[in-house]
PDB file of C-alpha atoms and ligand atoms in Angstrom:
ATOM      1  CA  MET N  17      13.125 -54.523  29.374  1.00 94.00           C
ATOM      2  CA  ILE N  18      12.663 -51.478  31.806  1.00 97.00           C
ATOM      3  CA  VAL N  19      13.916 -48.562  29.878  1.00 98.00           C
ATOM      4  CA  LEU N  20      14.985 -45.447  31.710  1.00 98.00           C
ATOM      5  CA  THR N  21      13.980 -41.917  30.048  1.00 98.00           C
ATOM      6  CA  GLY N  22      14.515 -37.986  30.643  1.00 98.00           C
ATOM      7  CA  PHE N  23      16.159 -35.313  30.182  1.00 97.00           C
ATOM      8  CA  MET N  24      20.205 -34.949  30.433  1.00 95.00           C
ATOM      9  CA  GLY N  25      21.111 -34.935  34.067  1.00 94.00           C
ATOM     10  CA  SER N  26      18.170 -36.800  35.213  1.00 97.00           C
ATOM     11  CA  GLY N  27      20.541 -39.740  36.336  1.00 96.00           C
ATOM     12  CA  LYS N  28      19.416 -42.175  34.456  1.00 97.00           C
ATOM     13  CA  THR N  29      22.559 -44.033  34.393  1.00 96.00           C
ATOM     14  CA  SER N  30      23.311 -43.944  38.257  1.00 95.00           C
ATOM     15  CA  VAL N  31      20.008 -44.990  38.813  1.00 98.00           C
ATOM     16  CA  GLY N  32      20.036 -47.817  35.782  1.00 98.00           C
ATOM     17  CA  LYS N  33      23.357 -48.838  37.834  1.00 97.00           C
ATOM     18  CA  LEU N  34      21.609 -49.082  41.199  1.00 98.00           C
ATOM     19  CA  LEU N  35      18.407 -50.812  39.778  1.00 97.00           C
ATOM     20  CA  SER N  36      19.897 -53.483  37.752  1.00 97.00           C
ATOM     21  CA  HIS N  37      22.093 -54.188  40.703  1.00 96.00           C
ATOM     22  CA  GLN N  38      19.244 -54.548  42.693  1.00 95.00           C
ATOM     23  CA  LEU N  39      17.604 -56.618  40.151  1.00 95.00           C
ATOM     24  CA  GLY N  40      20.893 -59.028  39.774  1.00 95.00           C
ATOM     25  CA  VAL N  41      20.403 -58.063  35.799  1.00 95.00           C
ATOM     26  CA  ASP N  42      22.312 -56.546  33.053  1.00 95.00           C
ATOM     27  CA  PHE N  43      22.572 -52.636  32.314  1.00 97.00           C
ATOM     28  CA  VAL N  44      23.191 -51.006  29.689  1.00 97.00           C
ATOM     29  CA  ASP N  45      23.709 -47.107  28.620  1.00 97.00           C
ATOM     30  CA  SER N  46      22.939 -46.162  25.176  1.00 97.00           C
ATOM     31  CA  ASP N  47      25.226 -43.224  24.703  1.00 97.00           C
ATOM     32  CA  ASP N  48      27.774 -46.491  25.572  1.00 97.00           C
ATOM     33  CA  ALA N  49      26.723 -48.678  23.359  1.00 97.00           C
ATOM     34  CA  ILE N  50      27.016 -46.375  20.652  1.00 98.00           C
ATOM     35  CA  GLN N  51      30.650 -44.923  21.642  1.00 98.00           C
ATOM     36  CA  ALA N  52      31.325 -48.768  21.410  1.00 98.00           C
ATOM     37  CA  ALA N  53      29.790 -49.454  18.532  1.00 97.00           C
ATOM     38  CA  GLN N  54      31.265 -46.560  16.428  1.00 97.00           C
ATOM     39  CA  GLY N  55      34.864 -46.187  18.284  1.00 98.00           C
ATOM     40  CA  ARG N  56      33.887 -42.400  18.066  1.00 97.00           C
ATOM     41  CA  SER N  57      33.002 -40.083  21.341  1.00 96.00           C
ATOM     42  CA  ILE N  58      28.808 -38.950  21.267  1.00 95.00           C
ATOM     43  CA  ALA N  59      30.848 -34.904  20.733  1.00 94.00           C
ATOM     44  CA  THR N  60      32.807 -36.628  17.668  1.00 96.00           C
ATOM     45  CA  ILE N  61      29.888 -38.391  16.028  1.00 97.00           C
ATOM     46  CA  PHE N  62      27.794 -34.824  16.511  1.00 96.00           C
ATOM     47  CA  ALA N  63      30.693 -32.917  14.823  1.00 95.00           C
ATOM     48  CA  GLU N  64      31.432 -35.364  12.125  1.00 97.00           C
ATOM     49  CA  ASP N  65      27.728 -36.347  11.063  1.00 98.00           C
ATOM     50  CA  GLY N  66      25.617 -33.462  12.796  1.00 96.00           C
ATOM     51  CA  GLU N  67      22.847 -34.014  14.999  1.00 96.00           C
ATOM     52  CA  ALA N  68      20.615 -35.941  12.378  1.00 97.00           C
ATOM     53  CA  GLY N  69      23.655 -38.359  11.461  1.00 98.00           C
ATOM     54  CA  PHE N  70      24.095 -39.141  15.472  1.00 98.00           C
ATOM     55  CA  ARG N  71      20.109 -39.434  15.696  1.00 98.00           C
ATOM     56  CA  ALA N  72      19.907 -42.079  12.840  1.00 98.00           C
ATOM     57  CA  ILE N  73      22.878 -44.143  14.501  1.00 98.00           C
ATOM     58  CA  GLU N  74      21.429 -43.921  17.723  1.00 98.00           C
ATOM     59  CA  ALA N  75      17.978 -44.841  16.724  1.00 98.00           C
ATOM     60  CA  ALA N  76      19.798 -48.125  14.908  1.00 98.00           C
ATOM     61  CA  VAL N  77      21.660 -49.068  18.260  1.00 98.00           C
ATOM     62  CA  ILE N  78      18.990 -48.509  20.763  1.00 97.00           C
ATOM     63  CA  THR N  79      16.050 -50.862  18.280  1.00 96.00           C
ATOM     64  CA  GLU N  80      18.842 -53.644  17.950  1.00 95.00           C
ATOM     65  CA  LEU N  81      19.326 -53.546  22.337  1.00 96.00           C
ATOM     66  CA  LEU N  82      16.008 -53.424  22.840  1.00 95.00           C
ATOM     67  CA  ALA N  83      15.432 -56.666  20.394  1.00 91.00           C
ATOM     68  CA  GLY N  84      17.931 -58.482  21.697  1.00 79.00           C
ATOM     69  CA  ARG N  85      18.562 -58.116  26.015  1.00 71.00           C
ATOM     70  CA  SER N  86      17.111 -58.033  28.927  1.00 84.00           C
ATOM     71  CA  GLY N  87      17.551 -55.929  31.540  1.00 95.00           C
ATOM     72  CA  VAL N  88      17.844 -52.068  32.147  1.00 97.00           C
ATOM     73  CA  ILE N  89      18.894 -49.372  29.741  1.00 97.00           C
ATOM     74  CA  ALA N  90      18.675 -46.119  30.102  1.00 98.00           C
ATOM     75  CA  LEU N  91      18.552 -44.340  26.985  1.00 98.00           C
ATOM     76  CA  GLY N  92      20.361 -40.562  25.932  1.00 97.00           C
ATOM     77  CA  GLY N  93      17.557 -37.778  26.631  1.00 97.00           C
ATOM     78  CA  GLY N  94      17.020 -37.148  23.020  1.00 97.00           C
ATOM     79  CA  ALA N  95      16.261 -40.417  21.896  1.00 98.00           C
ATOM     80  CA  LEU N  96      12.478 -40.056  21.991  1.00 97.00           C
ATOM     81  CA  ALA N  97      12.805 -37.472  19.116  1.00 93.00           C
ATOM     82  CA  THR N  98      13.346 -40.738  16.837  1.00 97.00           C
ATOM     83  CA  ALA N  99       9.952 -42.304  15.717  1.00 96.00           C
ATOM     84  CA  SER N 100      11.707 -45.892  15.743  1.00 96.00           C
ATOM     85  CA  VAL N 101      12.786 -45.495  18.851  1.00 97.00           C
ATOM     86  CA  ARG N 102       8.878 -44.476  19.901  1.00 97.00           C
ATOM     87  CA  ALA N 103       7.428 -47.556  18.101  1.00 96.00           C
ATOM     88  CA  ALA N 104       9.928 -49.726  19.472  1.00 96.00           C
ATOM     89  CA  LEU N 105       9.486 -48.624  23.591  1.00 96.00           C
ATOM     90  CA  LYS N 106       5.769 -49.974  23.113  1.00 92.00           C
ATOM     91  CA  ASP N 107       7.012 -53.476  24.287  1.00 88.00           C
ATOM     92  CA  HIS N 108       8.521 -52.373  27.195  1.00 95.00           C
ATOM     93  CA  GLN N 109       8.383 -50.985  30.248  1.00 96.00           C
ATOM     94  CA  VAL N 110       9.737 -47.073  30.076  1.00 97.00           C
ATOM     95  CA  VAL N 111       9.920 -45.261  33.244  1.00 98.00           C
ATOM     96  CA  LEU N 112      10.179 -41.314  33.459  1.00 98.00           C
ATOM     97  CA  LEU N 113      13.285 -40.280  35.711  1.00 98.00           C
ATOM     98  CA  ASP N 114      11.093 -36.608  36.062  1.00 98.00           C
ATOM     99  CA  VAL N 115      13.578 -34.182  36.676  1.00 98.00           C
ATOM    100  CA  GLU N 116      12.641 -30.401  37.296  1.00 97.00           C
ATOM    101  CA  LEU N 117      14.213 -28.129  34.867  1.00 95.00           C
ATOM    102  CA  ALA N 118      16.449 -25.752  37.645  1.00 94.00           C
ATOM    103  CA  GLU N 119      17.988 -29.178  38.682  1.00 95.00           C
ATOM    104  CA  ALA N 120      18.751 -30.611  35.824  1.00 94.00           C
ATOM    105  CA  LEU N 121      20.539 -27.514  34.431  1.00 91.00           C
ATOM    106  CA  ARG N 122      22.444 -27.498  37.839  1.00 92.00           C
ATOM    107  CA  ARG N 123      23.818 -30.894  37.001  1.00 91.00           C
ATOM    108  CA  ILE N 124      24.797 -31.001  33.900  1.00 89.00           C
ATOM    109  CA  GLY N 125      26.524 -27.169  33.594  1.00 83.00           C
ATOM    110  CA  ASP N 126      28.446 -27.006  30.487  1.00 72.00           C
ATOM    111  CA  ASP N 127      29.107 -30.145  29.906  1.00 76.00           C
ATOM    112  CA  PRO N 128      31.478 -30.479  27.260  1.00 71.00           C
ATOM    113  CA  GLU N 129      30.697 -34.288  26.451  1.00 74.00           C
ATOM    114  CA  ARG N 130      26.759 -32.990  25.888  1.00 83.00           C
ATOM    115  CA  PRO N 131      26.645 -31.446  22.357  1.00 87.00           C
ATOM    116  CA  MET N 132      22.325 -30.291  22.663  1.00 87.00           C
ATOM    117  CA  LEU N 133      24.096 -27.525  24.802  1.00 83.00           C
ATOM    118  CA  LYS N 134      25.718 -25.887  22.111  1.00 80.00           C
ATOM    119  CA  LEU N 135      23.577 -26.471  19.300  1.00 79.00           C
ATOM    120  CA  GLY N 136      20.471 -24.997  21.089  1.00 78.00           C
ATOM    121  CA  ASP N 137      18.961 -23.481  24.750  1.00 86.00           C
ATOM    122  CA  ALA N 138      18.816 -26.654  27.217  1.00 90.00           C
ATOM    123  CA  ALA N 139      15.214 -24.494  28.710  1.00 91.00           C
ATOM    124  CA  THR N 140      14.176 -24.571  25.210  1.00 93.00           C
ATOM    125  CA  LEU N 141      14.662 -28.423  24.446  1.00 94.00           C
ATOM    126  CA  TYR N 142      13.530 -29.087  27.975  1.00 95.00           C
ATOM    127  CA  ARG N 143       9.965 -27.725  27.666  1.00 96.00           C
ATOM    128  CA  ALA N 144       9.666 -29.144  24.051  1.00 96.00           C
ATOM    129  CA  ARG N 145      10.427 -32.637  24.954  1.00 96.00           C
ATOM    130  CA  GLN N 146       8.073 -33.313  27.793  1.00 97.00           C
ATOM    131  CA  ALA N 147       5.150 -34.812  26.025  1.00 97.00           C
ATOM    132  CA  ALA N 148       7.369 -37.115  24.181  1.00 96.00           C
ATOM    133  CA  TYR N 149       8.211 -38.386  27.602  1.00 97.00           C
ATOM    134  CA  ARG N 150       4.786 -38.095  29.550  1.00 97.00           C
ATOM    135  CA  ASP N 151       3.834 -40.157  26.511  1.00 97.00           C
ATOM    136  CA  ALA N 152       6.335 -43.076  26.548  1.00 97.00           C
ATOM    137  CA  ALA N 153       6.337 -43.779  30.150  1.00 97.00           C
ATOM    138  CA  GLU N 154       4.429 -46.224  31.974  1.00 95.00           C
ATOM    139  CA  VAL N 155       5.471 -45.331  35.053  1.00 96.00           C
ATOM    140  CA  VAL N 156       6.983 -41.142  36.426  1.00 97.00           C
ATOM    141  CA  VAL N 157       9.058 -40.714  39.055  1.00 98.00           C
ATOM    142  CA  PRO N 158       9.983 -37.428  39.819  1.00 98.00           C
ATOM    143  CA  VAL N 159      13.907 -36.981  40.630  1.00 98.00           C
ATOM    144  CA  THR N 160      14.625 -33.747  42.099  1.00 97.00           C
ATOM    145  CA  GLY N 161      16.203 -33.620  45.086  1.00 95.00           C
ATOM    146  CA  ARG N 162      16.301 -37.107  46.015  1.00 97.00           C
ATOM    147  CA  THR N 163      18.760 -39.791  45.747  1.00 96.00           C
ATOM    148  CA  PRO N 164      19.271 -43.032  43.450  1.00 96.00           C
ATOM    149  CA  ARG N 165      18.572 -45.312  46.114  1.00 97.00           C
ATOM    150  CA  GLU N 166      14.951 -43.209  47.004  1.00 97.00           C
ATOM    151  CA  ILE N 167      14.620 -43.408  42.856  1.00 98.00           C
ATOM    152  CA  VAL N 168      15.139 -46.970  42.596  1.00 97.00           C
ATOM    153  CA  SER N 169      12.634 -47.850  45.243  1.00 97.00           C
ATOM    154  CA  ASP N 170       9.883 -45.802  43.496  1.00 97.00           C
ATOM    155  CA  VAL N 171      10.636 -47.723  40.646  1.00 97.00           C
ATOM    156  CA  LEU N 172      10.263 -51.211  42.075  1.00 96.00           C
ATOM    157  CA  GLN N 173       7.107 -50.369  43.719  1.00 95.00           C
ATOM    158  CA  ALA N 174       5.755 -48.992  40.917  1.00 94.00           C
ATOM    159  CA  LEU N 175       6.903 -52.112  38.932  1.00 88.00           C
ATOM    160  CA  PRO N 176       5.874 -54.856  40.702  1.00 70.00           C
ATOM    161  CA  LYS N 177       6.502 -57.470  38.363  1.00 68.00           C
ATOM    162  CA  ALA N 178      10.027 -56.160  37.478  1.00 62.00           C
ATOM    163  CA  ALA N 179      12.212 -58.970  39.459  1.00 51.00           C
ATOM    164  CA  GLY N 180      10.860 -61.861  36.873  1.00 52.00           C
ATOM    165  CA  GLY N 181       9.384 -59.441  34.096  1.00 48.00           C
ATOM    166  CA  VAL N 182      12.789 -57.541  32.966  1.00 51.00           C
ATOM    167  CA  GLY N 183      12.856 -59.981  29.811  1.00 47.00           C
ATOM    168  CA  GLU N 184       9.535 -59.638  28.518  1.00 44.00           C
TER     169      GLU N 184
HETATM  170  C1  LIG O  18      21.410 -36.065  24.043  1.00 69.21           C
HETATM  171  C2  LIG O  18      21.612 -36.440  25.447  1.00 69.21           C
HETATM  172  C3  LIG O  18      22.641 -37.413  25.788  1.00 69.21           C
HETATM  173  C4  LIG O  18      23.659 -37.363  24.481  1.00 69.21           C
HETATM  174  C5  LIG O  18      23.610 -36.759  23.477  1.00 69.21           C
HETATM  175  C6  LIG O  18      22.364 -36.326  23.228  1.00 69.21           C
HETATM  176  C7  LIG O  18      20.212 -35.297  23.885  1.00 69.21           C
HETATM  177  O1  LIG O  18      22.478 -38.281  26.503  1.00 69.21           O
HETATM  178  O2  LIG O  18      22.639 -39.029  24.006  1.00 69.21           O
HETATM  179  O3  LIG O  18      24.449 -35.472  23.696  1.00 69.21           O
HETATM  180  O4  LIG O  18      20.058 -34.608  22.576  1.00 69.21           O
HETATM  181  O5  LIG O  18      19.610 -34.739  25.154  1.00 69.21           O
HETATM  182  P1  LIG O  18      22.331 -37.912  28.150  1.00 69.21           P
HETATM  183  O6  LIG O  18      20.983 -37.769  28.334  1.00 69.21           O
HETATM  184  O7  LIG O  18      22.332 -39.475  29.082  1.00 69.21           O
HETATM  185  O8  LIG O  18      23.454 -36.810  28.556  1.00 69.21           O
END
């Protein structure tokens, strides 16, 4: 599968939808899959189970999705914090949508559906996560100031076997 990772506001969902459309494959967003499986919003899961509870659910949902489906998957921005998620990514094509901090902050505002913004400082979180994003990624695509169409074109160029290899 092609796996899109990156900080909140990097555009994983919009890029993922366009990329999957162009490739003619399925798209799944891990946050949507979590909410469907739980029958609860992300904000409610954080409120009821805490971040640790959310991460455990998130890791279980993502490892199942990676094992069972082909296509494009967009991961929540904190998913790589969990070791089992990092390990499950080894056999997949991981693309980092590399957004500058200022642009990410502009895009996410103070979205109440993003509970991590209430738990800590977004800039600190952003810096702390960069190493994990870069370690996991086979391809890094800059996204600041660019359209989803331009970004998808970069991804396809960087992953020439994508059209035939998304199921691998
Ligand atoms: C999170 C990012 C969110 C969502 C949850 C936690 C994070 O996904 O999984 O609110 O820790 O950065 P997006 O990156 O799609 O906003």
